[in-house]
């Protein structure tokens, strides 16, 4: 997921959606429709939240902030993926994968298609169940 804090996780998106007063389930659509993005450089949820507050106070639009926020998160995830080596096929799992902008931005950043399971939010549970059965 990441090597810093909650940035890059669903909790990061929950906190920022709340701060921006936007529905978590709509963040992806908002980001994909935005015509520009604001750079969010913080790698920690607490600092990113402060940066977002500053951007709001500076008059930036919610849409541009959301797009920049998701781009920032994807840059961190793709950097970590590259550090261990990206070998196709690339699959995105976890609840964050339910955000359509994340898979689009990740595919752009990695320069390759990103495959999605039918229920990405359940992949960790499936893996844990296989480990518990001794099949993992």
Short mmCIF file of N, CA and C in Angstrom, two decimals, residues 74 78 82 86 88 90 103-114:
data_model
loop_
_atom_site.label_atom_id
_atom_site.label_comp_id
_atom_site.label_asym_id
_atom_site.label_seq_id
_atom_site.Cartn_x
_atom_site.Cartn_y
_atom_site.Cartn_z
N UNK A 74 -2.04 7.99 -6.28
CA UNK A 74 -1.62 7.01 -7.29
C UNK A 74 -0.12 7.12 -7.55
N UNK A 78 2.19 3.89 -7.32
CA UNK A 78 2.97 3.43 -8.48
C UNK A 78 4.47 3.47 -8.20
N UNK A 82 6.83 0.26 -8.56
CA UNK A 82 8.05 0.25 -9.37
C UNK A 82 9.26 -0.18 -8.53
N UNK A 86 7.35 -3.94 -11.51
CA UNK A 86 6.00 -4.11 -12.05
C UNK A 86 6.07 -5.10 -13.20
N UNK A 88 3.52 -7.30 -15.70
CA UNK A 88 2.14 -7.52 -16.10
C UNK A 88 1.72 -8.96 -15.84
N UNK A 90 -1.08 -6.30 -14.15
CA UNK A 90 -1.21 -5.50 -12.94
C UNK A 90 -2.67 -5.60 -12.49
N UNK A 103 -7.97 3.47 -10.81
CA UNK A 103 -7.49 2.52 -11.83
C UNK A 103 -7.09 3.24 -13.11
N UNK A 104 -7.82 4.27 -13.50
CA UNK A 104 -7.47 5.03 -14.71
C UNK A 104 -6.12 5.71 -14.53
N UNK A 105 -5.94 6.41 -13.41
CA UNK A 105 -4.70 7.12 -13.16
C UNK A 105 -3.52 6.16 -12.98
N UNK A 106 -3.75 5.02 -12.35
CA UNK A 106 -2.68 4.04 -12.17
C UNK A 106 -2.24 3.46 -13.51
N UNK A 107 -3.18 3.15 -14.37
CA UNK A 107 -2.85 2.64 -15.70
C UNK A 107 -2.04 3.68 -16.48
N UNK A 108 -2.43 4.94 -16.39
CA UNK A 108 -1.68 6.00 -17.06
C UNK A 108 -0.27 6.11 -16.49
N UNK A 109 -0.16 6.07 -15.19
CA UNK A 109 1.12 6.24 -14.53
C UNK A 109 2.07 5.09 -14.80
N UNK A 110 1.55 3.87 -14.83
CA UNK A 110 2.39 2.70 -15.08
C UNK A 110 2.57 2.40 -16.56
N UNK A 111 1.72 3.01 -17.39
CA UNK A 111 1.81 2.78 -18.83
C UNK A 111 1.34 1.42 -19.25
N UNK A 112 0.43 0.84 -18.49
CA UNK A 112 -0.12 -0.46 -18.84
C UNK A 112 -1.51 -0.64 -18.23
N UNK A 113 -2.24 -1.59 -18.78
CA UNK A 113 -3.60 -1.85 -18.31
C UNK A 113 -3.58 -2.33 -16.86
N UNK A 114 -4.64 -1.99 -16.15
CA UNK A 114 -4.83 -2.43 -14.77
C UNK A 114 -6.09 -3.28 -14.74
#
